[in-house]
Amino acid sequence: MSHLLVTGGAGFIGANFVHYWETQHPGDTITVLDVLTYAGNRANLAGARAAFIQGDIRDTALVEGLLGDRNIDTIVHFAAESHVDRSIHGPAAFIDTNVLGTLSLLTAARSVWLSGEAKPHRFHHVSTDEVYGSLGPDDPAFSETTAYAPNSPYSASKAASDHLVRAWHHTYGLAVTTSNCSNNYGPFQFPEKLIPLFLINALHGRPLPIYGDGMQIRDWLHVEDHCRGIEAVLHKGRVGETYCIGGGAELPNITVIDTLCAAVDAAFAADRTLATRFPEAAAAQGRPTASLKITVTDRPGHDRRYAIDETRARDELGYAPARDFTTGFAATLAWYLGNESWWRGVLDGSYRDWVATNYNVR
Ligand code: NAD
Ligand code: TYD
């Protein structure tokens, strides 16, 4: 039986991880530590048994107290500022949370787990493939040995946090692992990232703003596969190592966007109630969703291509993504159509109705 502290557990991936872990490991306990920024929502954890503490990872004394009082033996660290566009407009928050926040957690972990007789423990750090920079069209995919070359304030802050985690292992003997994953998608993703933003804009008949030529390439990872990957690292990963976790779905943005537009059209054609629920949608007015596409000024410093070589994860952990993009995207579209009150609540800051309807709790 393990006792987990999940930081950022009310955000997109953290919440999916809590739900996944509670299903797979019902005997374990989970404490979520989340300060609830704009991206964190209690509703994401509705139905979860996890204890919820609203607090900041930069509060080292708070974290020390939680680790001691709750006998925590495993930290899974998701808490971060996570959106590249926000990092361009306001980089300081990314240094505060991603760098100083990770330092605070490491400090607390070291003081509770390593002072006196060392306790069995694991500190797992969730990071991104963006720390490796940008690939040319024919470059080999990122692997654990690719040199770091972060290009955005977001990826620079995550790179710094990765280095801190590595140093706490080498210098102090903290038992750490790190995973660097590709672009996640799935339920509970805040509608500022490409897929949920474009889905919700499409349902409102709003423009779909494509940065630059739309030929930037990302590897798309269904969030549940990511959770399985982290589980594999926790159970089978070598302490001190990093693992690249990918979705095996390298696609140009324009292909993702065209898939999304066609899927929305097909959903409206198959279910006539959607036109009543979303009368502003192009698909409700006899126009293709793709007619909403517009080209906007490119993101400054926009990375051209990310790709993951997951040989290490496959060989050492037996990890392989279970969902291809077609099935993962179809499930994601169905989730957003079926959970309208969730995303409306996220957008207007009120989640009560969605929680009450889905979980009969208040
Ligand atoms: P998110 O923005 O949806 O959620 C982040 C969560 O962290 C929120 O609940 C927020 O309230 C919480 N948080 C922020 N600052 C905090 C603080 N100081 N103290 C406590 N909680 C705080 O992010 P996400 O998309 O779920 O990403 C989770 C992790 O995975 C991040 O570390 C991110 O860098 C990494 N990652 C994400 C992706 C992706 O595609 N979303 C890809 C690779 C890596
Ligand atoms: P995003 O979801 O922000 O993830 P990341 O920047 O971490 O990869 O963006 C995914 C891709 O989609 C990225 O190449 C930027 C592009 N994009 C747009 O073209 N328009 C948008 O409005 C957004 C949010 C992203």
Tab-separated table of C-alpha atoms and ligand atoms in Angstrom:
chain	number	residue	atom	x	y	z
A	1	MET	CA	0.000	0.000	0.000
A	2	SER	CA	1.328	3.392	-1.007
A	3	HIS	CA	0.463	6.891	0.159
A	4	LEU	CA	0.690	9.365	-2.706
A	5	LEU	CA	0.913	13.132	-2.735
A	6	VAL	CA	-0.279	14.354	-6.151
A	7	THR	CA	0.601	17.985	-6.769
A	8	GLY	CA	-1.570	19.791	-9.325
A	9	GLY	CA	-4.136	16.999	-8.977
A	10	ALA	CA	-7.043	19.341	-9.783
A	11	GLY	CA	-5.559	20.177	-13.198
A	12	PHE	CA	-6.019	18.293	-16.447
A	13	ILE	CA	-3.462	15.475	-16.274
A	14	GLY	CA	-3.287	15.363	-12.470
A	15	ALA	CA	-7.046	14.796	-12.165
A	16	ASN	CA	-7.004	12.105	-14.834
A	17	PHE	CA	-4.127	10.494	-12.932
A	18	VAL	CA	-6.052	10.535	-9.638
A	19	HIS	CA	-9.088	8.864	-11.252
A	20	TYR	CA	-6.865	6.340	-13.028
A	21	TRP	CA	-4.853	5.511	-9.927
A	22	GLU	CA	-7.911	5.080	-7.708
A	23	THR	CA	-9.332	2.594	-10.195
A	24	GLN	CA	-6.092	0.655	-10.599
A	25	HIS	CA	-4.850	0.809	-7.005
A	26	PRO	CA	-7.872	1.034	-4.703
A	27	GLY	CA	-5.809	0.178	-1.625
A	28	ASP	CA	-3.553	3.239	-1.939
A	29	THR	CA	-4.328	6.642	-0.468
A	30	ILE	CA	-3.999	9.902	-2.377
A	31	THR	CA	-3.633	13.429	-1.085
A	32	VAL	CA	-4.004	16.135	-3.713
A	33	LEU	CA	-2.166	19.418	-3.143
A	34	ASP	CA	-3.392	22.096	-5.516
A	35	VAL	CA	-3.572	25.868	-5.151
A	36	LEU	CA	-6.439	26.079	-7.710
A	37	THR	CA	-5.173	28.535	-10.280
A	38	TYR	CA	-7.437	29.275	-13.256
A	39	ALA	CA	-6.439	25.801	-14.565
A	40	GLY	CA	-7.326	23.877	-11.408
A	41	ASN	CA	-10.910	22.837	-10.754
A	42	ARG	CA	-12.380	20.885	-7.852
A	43	ALA	CA	-14.971	19.517	-10.284
A	44	ASN	CA	-12.201	17.581	-12.042
A	45	LEU	CA	-11.947	15.456	-8.889
A	46	ALA	CA	-15.665	14.875	-8.361
A	47	GLY	CA	-16.186	11.242	-7.460
A	48	ALA	CA	-12.550	10.787	-6.376
A	49	ARG	CA	-11.799	9.538	-2.843
A	50	ALA	CA	-8.569	11.544	-2.617
A	51	ALA	CA	-8.143	14.050	0.202
A	52	PHE	CA	-7.936	17.577	-1.166
A	53	ILE	CA	-5.666	20.244	0.293
A	54	GLN	CA	-5.848	23.682	-1.243
A	55	GLY	CA	-2.321	24.977	-0.935
A	56	ASP	CA	0.801	26.075	-2.732
A	57	ILE	CA	3.754	23.791	-3.519
A	58	ARG	CA	5.967	26.782	-2.682
A	59	ASP	CA	4.817	26.527	0.940
A	60	THR	CA	7.629	24.209	2.044
A	61	ALA	CA	6.387	23.948	5.647
A	62	LEU	CA	2.940	22.908	4.424
A	63	VAL	CA	4.458	20.197	2.205
A	64	GLU	CA	6.711	18.955	5.029
A	65	GLY	CA	3.665	18.698	7.274
A	66	LEU	CA	1.702	16.742	4.675
A	67	LEU	CA	4.577	14.338	4.005
A	68	GLY	CA	5.004	13.608	7.717
A	69	ASP	CA	1.390	13.626	8.907
A	70	ARG	CA	0.107	11.505	6.035
A	71	ASN	CA	3.039	9.103	5.816
A	72	ILE	CA	3.503	10.002	2.177
A	73	ASP	CA	5.974	7.716	0.404
A	74	THR	CA	5.415	8.866	-3.200
A	75	ILE	CA	5.164	12.345	-4.699
A	76	VAL	CA	3.814	12.615	-8.241
A	77	HIS	CA	4.521	16.200	-9.219
A	78	PHE	CA	2.219	17.685	-11.870
A	79	ALA	CA	1.683	21.197	-10.459
A	80	ALA	CA	2.857	23.803	-12.936
A	81	GLU	CA	1.986	26.710	-15.120
A	82	SER	CA	1.554	24.788	-18.350
A	83	HIS	CA	0.521	26.982	-21.271
A	84	VAL	CA	3.200	28.243	-23.689
A	85	ASP	CA	1.183	31.301	-24.825
A	86	ARG	CA	0.719	32.453	-21.222
A	87	SER	CA	4.454	32.002	-20.625
A	88	ILE	CA	5.199	34.356	-23.511
A	89	HIS	CA	2.988	37.075	-22.010
A	90	GLY	CA	3.940	36.495	-18.355
A	91	PRO	CA	7.100	34.431	-17.860
A	92	ALA	CA	7.671	35.273	-14.176
A	93	ALA	CA	4.801	33.082	-12.947
A	94	PHE	CA	6.407	30.138	-14.735
A	95	ILE	CA	9.686	30.619	-12.901
A	96	ASP	CA	7.859	31.045	-9.585
A	97	THR	CA	5.747	27.927	-9.881
A	98	ASN	CA	7.747	25.574	-12.061
A	99	VAL	CA	11.245	26.328	-10.772
A	100	LEU	CA	10.801	27.656	-7.225
A	101	GLY	CA	7.802	25.386	-6.651
A	102	THR	CA	9.817	22.316	-7.613
A	103	LEU	CA	12.705	23.518	-5.418
A	104	SER	CA	10.285	23.813	-2.501
A	105	LEU	CA	8.982	20.267	-3.008
A	106	LEU	CA	12.494	18.862	-3.285
A	107	THR	CA	13.517	20.696	-0.120
A	108	ALA	CA	10.546	19.286	1.781
A	109	ALA	CA	11.078	15.775	0.406
A	110	ARG	CA	14.735	15.820	1.392
A	111	SER	CA	14.082	17.095	4.892
A	112	VAL	CA	11.307	14.576	5.647
A	113	TRP	CA	12.558	11.515	3.776
A	114	LEU	CA	16.329	11.805	4.101
A	115	SER	CA	17.047	13.365	7.493
A	116	GLY	CA	18.008	10.755	10.069
A	117	GLU	CA	17.302	7.239	8.872
A	118	ALA	CA	16.213	7.427	5.218
A	119	LYS	CA	12.617	6.357	4.550
A	120	PRO	CA	11.526	4.432	1.445
A	121	HIS	CA	10.295	7.025	-1.026
A	122	ARG	CA	9.945	8.119	-4.638
A	123	PHE	CA	9.752	11.600	-6.130
A	124	HIS	CA	8.304	11.431	-9.642
A	125	HIS	CA	8.563	14.591	-11.711
A	126	VAL	CA	6.221	15.083	-14.677
A	127	SER	CA	7.876	17.035	-17.458
A	128	THR	CA	7.560	17.717	-21.152
A	129	ASP	CA	9.255	16.883	-24.444
A	130	GLU	CA	9.415	20.662	-25.046
A	131	VAL	CA	12.637	20.810	-22.983
A	132	TYR	CA	14.437	19.301	-25.998
A	133	GLY	CA	13.574	22.217	-28.275
A	134	SER	CA	12.450	21.903	-31.874
A	135	LEU	CA	13.172	19.274	-34.540
A	136	GLY	CA	13.716	19.680	-38.278
A	137	PRO	CA	11.609	17.512	-40.597
A	138	ASP	CA	14.254	14.773	-40.888
A	139	ASP	CA	15.805	14.940	-37.419
A	140	PRO	CA	15.603	11.810	-35.275
A	141	ALA	CA	12.919	11.937	-32.580
A	142	PHE	CA	13.715	13.129	-29.036
A	143	SER	CA	15.074	10.507	-26.681
A	144	GLU	CA	16.348	10.569	-23.098
A	145	THR	CA	19.841	11.449	-24.382
A	146	THR	CA	18.797	14.426	-26.528
A	147	ALA	CA	20.497	17.627	-25.341
A	148	TYR	CA	18.203	20.123	-23.650
A	149	ALA	CA	17.437	23.211	-25.796
A	150	PRO	CA	14.259	24.834	-24.461
A	151	ASN	CA	12.897	27.703	-26.549
A	152	SER	CA	9.912	29.156	-24.666
A	153	PRO	CA	9.739	30.548	-21.121
A	154	TYR	CA	7.495	27.556	-20.330
A	155	SER	CA	9.951	24.942	-21.611
A	156	ALA	CA	12.903	26.788	-20.048
A	157	SER	CA	11.171	26.693	-16.659
A	158	LYS	CA	10.398	22.973	-17.042
A	159	ALA	CA	14.010	22.301	-18.121
A	160	ALA	CA	15.258	24.096	-15.007
A	161	SER	CA	12.973	22.002	-12.820
A	162	ASP	CA	14.186	18.788	-14.501
A	163	HIS	CA	17.774	19.770	-13.705
A	164	LEU	CA	16.911	20.444	-10.065
A	165	VAL	CA	15.285	17.017	-9.742
A	166	ARG	CA	18.339	15.370	-11.300
A	167	ALA	CA	20.677	17.286	-8.968
A	168	TRP	CA	18.725	16.310	-5.839
A	169	HIS	CA	19.268	12.678	-6.816
A	170	HIS	CA	22.968	12.991	-7.557
A	171	THR	CA	23.830	15.275	-4.657
A	172	TYR	CA	21.506	14.176	-1.862
A	173	GLY	CA	20.441	10.689	-2.942
A	174	LEU	CA	16.754	11.523	-3.332
A	175	ALA	CA	15.036	8.649	-5.194
A	176	VAL	CA	13.717	10.458	-8.248
A	177	THR	CA	12.330	9.587	-11.659
A	178	THR	CA	11.288	11.978	-14.434
A	179	SER	CA	9.028	11.490	-17.431
A	180	ASN	CA	9.088	13.789	-20.470
A	181	CYS	CA	5.893	13.379	-22.421
A	182	SER	CA	4.338	14.770	-25.569
A	183	ASN	CA	1.100	16.764	-26.060
A	184	ASN	CA	-1.730	15.287	-24.000
A	185	TYR	CA	-5.411	15.414	-24.879
A	186	GLY	CA	-8.556	13.978	-23.303
A	187	PRO	CA	-11.201	14.778	-20.651
A	188	PHE	CA	-10.845	17.771	-18.300
A	189	GLN	CA	-8.372	19.708	-20.449
A	190	PHE	CA	-8.720	23.439	-19.913
A	191	PRO	CA	-10.056	25.100	-23.086
A	192	GLU	CA	-6.952	27.125	-23.845
A	193	LYS	CA	-4.995	24.238	-25.403
A	194	LEU	CA	-5.507	23.440	-29.088
A	195	ILE	CA	-8.027	20.583	-29.023
A	196	PRO	CA	-10.536	21.735	-26.367
A	197	LEU	CA	-10.267	25.378	-27.500
A	198	PHE	CA	-11.046	24.496	-31.107
A	199	LEU	CA	-13.855	22.093	-30.123
A	200	ILE	CA	-15.612	24.683	-27.988
A	201	ASN	CA	-15.048	27.455	-30.532
A	202	ALA	CA	-16.548	25.168	-33.210
A	203	LEU	CA	-19.639	24.565	-31.079
A	204	HIS	CA	-20.091	28.348	-30.728
A	205	GLY	CA	-19.418	29.146	-34.394
A	206	ARG	CA	-16.310	31.095	-33.376
A	207	PRO	CA	-13.122	31.295	-35.490
A	208	LEU	CA	-10.512	28.545	-35.220
A	209	PRO	CA	-7.228	30.527	-35.034
A	210	ILE	CA	-4.413	28.604	-36.729
A	211	TYR	CA	-0.970	29.937	-35.852
A	212	GLY	CA	1.195	30.545	-38.940
A	213	ASP	CA	0.993	27.884	-41.639
A	214	GLY	CA	-0.437	25.211	-39.317
A	215	MET	CA	2.328	22.791	-40.333
A	216	GLN	CA	3.873	22.545	-36.861
A	217	ILE	CA	4.052	18.916	-35.764
A	218	ARG	CA	3.176	17.525	-32.352
A	219	ASP	CA	3.006	13.942	-31.040
A	220	TRP	CA	-0.458	13.432	-29.522
A	221	LEU	CA	-0.755	11.329	-26.372
A	222	HIS	CA	-4.112	10.351	-24.902
A	223	VAL	CA	-4.018	11.331	-21.229
A	224	GLU	CA	-4.922	7.824	-20.059
A	225	ASP	CA	-1.909	6.424	-21.898
A	226	HIS	CA	0.184	9.073	-20.151
A	227	CYS	CA	-1.191	7.903	-16.778
A	228	ARG	CA	-0.286	4.307	-17.686
A	229	GLY	CA	3.191	5.490	-18.619
A	230	ILE	CA	3.694	7.221	-15.255
A	231	GLU	CA	2.416	4.101	-13.480
A	232	ALA	CA	4.985	2.029	-15.388
A	233	VAL	CA	7.775	4.426	-14.404
A	234	LEU	CA	6.717	4.321	-10.744
A	235	HIS	CA	6.629	0.533	-10.717
A	236	LYS	CA	9.470	-0.424	-13.038
A	237	GLY	CA	11.543	2.695	-13.694
A	238	ARG	CA	15.140	2.924	-12.542
A	239	VAL	CA	15.745	5.526	-9.856
A	240	GLY	CA	17.624	8.536	-11.221
A	241	GLU	CA	16.433	7.879	-14.793
A	242	THR	CA	14.244	9.812	-17.186
A	243	TYR	CA	11.715	8.250	-19.564
A	244	CYS	CA	10.173	9.711	-22.715
A	245	ILE	CA	6.464	8.907	-23.006
A	246	GLY	CA	4.799	9.446	-26.380
A	247	GLY	CA	1.532	8.719	-28.125
A	248	GLY	CA	2.974	7.418	-31.409
A	249	ALA	CA	0.835	9.976	-33.261
A	250	GLU	CA	3.023	12.606	-34.933
A	251	LEU	CA	0.657	14.949	-36.788
A	252	PRO	CA	0.777	18.455	-38.273
A	253	ASN	CA	-1.636	20.830	-36.538
A	254	ILE	CA	-3.652	21.234	-39.716
A	255	THR	CA	-4.353	17.480	-39.790
A	256	VAL	CA	-5.529	17.573	-36.168
A	257	ILE	CA	-7.729	20.581	-36.956
A	258	ASP	CA	-9.196	19.025	-40.119
A	259	THR	CA	-9.886	15.787	-38.199
A	260	LEU	CA	-11.646	17.826	-35.529
A	261	CYS	CA	-13.734	19.771	-38.060
A	262	ALA	CA	-14.802	16.601	-39.912
A	263	ALA	CA	-15.654	14.845	-36.642
A	264	VAL	CA	-17.823	17.760	-35.471
A	265	ASP	CA	-19.662	17.751	-38.820
A	266	ALA	CA	-20.208	13.989	-38.572
A	267	ALA	CA	-21.463	14.282	-34.984
A	268	PHE	CA	-24.024	16.941	-35.989
A	269	ALA	CA	-25.126	14.836	-38.969
A	270	ALA	CA	-25.595	11.786	-36.741
A	271	ASP	CA	-27.372	13.556	-33.845
A	272	ARG	CA	-29.950	16.210	-34.729
A	273	THR	CA	-30.237	17.388	-31.106
A	274	LEU	CA	-26.749	18.914	-31.387
A	275	ALA	CA	-28.052	21.607	-33.757
A	276	THR	CA	-30.623	22.580	-31.107
A	277	ARG	CA	-28.060	22.579	-28.320
A	278	PHE	CA	-25.449	24.505	-30.333
A	279	PRO	CA	-27.385	26.663	-32.831
A	280	GLU	CA	-24.378	28.967	-33.438
A	281	ALA	CA	-22.213	26.097	-34.694
A	282	ALA	CA	-21.452	26.194	-38.410
A	283	ALA	CA	-22.517	22.551	-38.547
A	284	ALA	CA	-25.961	23.581	-37.213
A	285	GLN	CA	-26.326	26.091	-40.043
A	286	GLY	CA	-25.480	23.817	-42.951
A	287	ARG	CA	-21.872	25.048	-43.254
A	288	PRO	CA	-18.767	22.920	-42.746
A	289	THR	CA	-16.948	23.475	-39.451
A	290	ALA	CA	-13.778	23.956	-41.514
A	291	SER	CA	-15.257	27.257	-42.749
A	292	LEU	CA	-14.397	28.643	-39.274
A	293	LYS	CA	-10.634	28.176	-39.831
A	294	ILE	CA	-8.627	31.402	-39.926
A	295	THR	CA	-4.895	31.996	-40.072
A	296	VAL	CA	-3.449	34.268	-37.382
A	297	THR	CA	0.026	35.604	-36.621
A	298	ASP	CA	2.360	32.842	-35.578
A	299	ARG	CA	3.357	32.329	-31.939
A	300	PRO	CA	6.780	33.972	-31.288
A	301	GLY	CA	9.515	31.324	-31.225
A	302	HIS	CA	6.991	28.629	-32.189
A	303	ASP	CA	8.646	25.192	-32.081
A	304	ARG	CA	8.245	23.466	-35.426
A	305	ARG	CA	8.249	19.786	-34.562
A	306	TYR	CA	8.238	17.503	-31.516
A	307	ALA	CA	8.561	13.722	-31.772
A	308	ILE	CA	9.328	10.997	-29.235
A	309	ASP	CA	11.490	7.918	-29.554
A	310	GLU	CA	10.092	5.744	-26.800
A	311	THR	CA	12.500	2.824	-27.138
A	312	ARG	CA	13.594	3.064	-23.497
A	313	ALA	CA	10.041	3.151	-22.139
A	314	ARG	CA	9.067	0.231	-24.353
A	315	ASP	CA	12.132	-1.906	-23.586
A	316	GLU	CA	12.466	-1.213	-19.856
A	317	LEU	CA	8.865	-0.585	-18.832
A	318	GLY	CA	6.827	-2.449	-21.451
A	319	TYR	CA	5.096	0.862	-22.211
A	320	ALA	CA	3.215	1.392	-25.478
A	321	PRO	CA	0.303	3.759	-26.075
A	322	ALA	CA	-2.997	1.864	-26.236
A	323	ARG	CA	-5.000	4.520	-28.133
A	324	ASP	CA	-4.285	5.780	-31.620
A	325	PHE	CA	-5.272	9.353	-32.384
A	326	THR	CA	-8.447	8.402	-34.244
A	327	THR	CA	-9.972	6.471	-31.347
A	328	GLY	CA	-8.555	8.791	-28.689
A	329	PHE	CA	-9.916	11.859	-30.446
A	330	ALA	CA	-13.357	10.289	-31.009
A	331	ALA	CA	-13.587	9.497	-27.283
A	332	THR	CA	-12.484	13.030	-26.425
A	333	LEU	CA	-15.087	14.648	-28.695
A	334	ALA	CA	-17.771	12.409	-27.170
A	335	TRP	CA	-16.623	13.466	-23.677
A	336	TYR	CA	-16.812	17.194	-24.440
A	337	LEU	CA	-20.238	16.805	-26.075
A	338	GLY	CA	-21.445	14.759	-23.097
A	339	ASN	CA	-20.020	17.108	-20.463
A	340	GLU	CA	-21.160	20.506	-21.662
A	341	SER	CA	-21.901	21.666	-18.131
A	342	TRP	CA	-18.299	20.879	-17.132
A	343	TRP	CA	-16.749	23.110	-19.764
A	344	ARG	CA	-19.393	25.802	-19.357
A	345	GLY	CA	-18.630	25.705	-15.638
A	346	VAL	CA	-14.901	25.934	-16.272
A	347	LEU	CA	-15.456	28.888	-18.546
A	348	ASP	CA	-17.732	30.752	-16.116
A	349	GLY	CA	-16.063	29.507	-12.946
A	350	SER	CA	-19.017	27.535	-11.579
A	351	TYR	CA	-18.981	23.761	-11.449
A	352	ARG	CA	-21.821	23.065	-9.046
A	353	ASP	CA	-24.403	21.933	-11.593
A	354	TRP	CA	-22.030	19.603	-13.371
A	355	VAL	CA	-20.878	18.007	-10.132
A	356	ALA	CA	-24.452	17.644	-8.840
A	357	THR	CA	-25.690	16.066	-12.063
A	358	ASN	CA	-22.837	13.655	-12.456
A	359	TYR	CA	-22.032	12.658	-8.922
A	360	ASN	CA	-25.055	13.584	-6.852
A	361	VAL	CA	-22.898	15.603	-4.485
A	362	ARG	CA	-22.790	19.275	-3.564
B	1	NAD	P1	-2.793	22.241	-15.943
B	1	NAD	O1	-2.399	23.649	-16.239
B	1	NAD	O2	-4.083	21.710	-16.491
B	1	NAD	O3	-2.856	21.993	-14.361
B	1	NAD	C1	-1.860	22.471	-13.500
B	1	NAD	C2	-2.388	22.319	-12.073
B	1	NAD	O4	-1.364	22.762	-11.179
B	1	NAD	C3	-3.634	23.162	-11.796
B	1	NAD	O5	-4.595	22.388	-11.117
B	1	NAD	C4	-3.110	24.290	-10.920
B	1	NAD	O6	-4.091	24.795	-10.021
B	1	NAD	C5	-1.975	23.587	-10.178
B	1	NAD	N1	-0.960	24.526	-9.690
B	1	NAD	C6	-0.375	25.536	-10.381
B	1	NAD	N2	0.472	26.197	-9.578
B	1	NAD	C7	0.447	25.582	-8.354
B	1	NAD	C8	1.102	25.798	-7.128
B	1	NAD	N3	1.982	26.800	-6.973
B	1	NAD	N4	0.827	24.974	-6.086
B	1	NAD	C9	-0.065	23.973	-6.222
B	1	NAD	N5	-0.743	23.724	-7.363
B	1	NAD	C10	-0.478	24.522	-8.425
B	1	NAD	O7	-1.563	21.357	-16.424
B	1	NAD	P2	-1.553	19.918	-17.104
B	1	NAD	O8	-1.774	20.085	-18.565
B	1	NAD	O9	-2.403	19.008	-16.314
B	1	NAD	O10	-0.015	19.537	-16.897
B	1	NAD	C11	0.416	18.842	-15.734
B	1	NAD	C12	1.921	18.656	-15.814
B	1	NAD	O11	2.256	17.935	-17.004
B	1	NAD	C13	2.697	19.968	-15.873
B	1	NAD	O12	3.851	19.832	-15.080
B	1	NAD	C14	3.062	20.107	-17.341
B	1	NAD	O13	4.272	20.828	-17.501
B	1	NAD	C15	3.218	18.652	-17.750
B	1	NAD	N6	2.964	18.382	-19.170
B	1	NAD	C16	1.753	18.693	-19.723
B	1	NAD	C17	1.515	18.399	-21.066
B	1	NAD	C18	0.182	18.682	-21.724
B	1	NAD	O14	0.014	18.380	-22.922
B	1	NAD	N7	-0.809	19.222	-21.020
B	1	NAD	C19	2.522	17.810	-21.846
B	1	NAD	C20	3.749	17.528	-21.232
B	1	NAD	C21	3.950	17.799	-19.898
B	2	TYD	P1	-0.932	23.912	-27.443
B	2	TYD	O1	-2.152	23.075	-27.228
B	2	TYD	O2	-0.900	25.287	-26.866
B	2	TYD	O3	0.301	23.032	-26.940
B	2	TYD	P2	1.906	23.282	-27.108
B	2	TYD	O4	2.132	24.697	-27.493
B	2	TYD	O5	2.419	22.983	-25.738
B	2	TYD	O6	2.359	22.291	-28.146
B	2	TYD	O7	-0.686	24.037	-28.998
B	2	TYD	C1	-0.554	22.891	-29.828
B	2	TYD	C2	-0.195	23.379	-31.205
B	2	TYD	O8	-1.313	24.100	-31.747
B	2	TYD	C3	0.972	24.353	-31.224
B	2	TYD	O9	1.758	24.126	-32.393
B	2	TYD	C4	0.319	25.711	-31.290
B	2	TYD	C5	-0.953	25.444	-32.082
B	2	TYD	N1	-2.095	26.315	-31.735
B	2	TYD	C6	-2.751	27.035	-32.751
B	2	TYD	O10	-2.420	26.930	-33.947
B	2	TYD	N2	-3.802	27.831	-32.391
B	2	TYD	C7	-4.208	27.971	-31.094
B	2	TYD	O11	-5.157	28.767	-30.815
B	2	TYD	C8	-3.524	27.226	-30.089
B	2	TYD	C9	-3.931	27.338	-28.630
B	2	TYD	C10	-2.484	26.406	-30.459
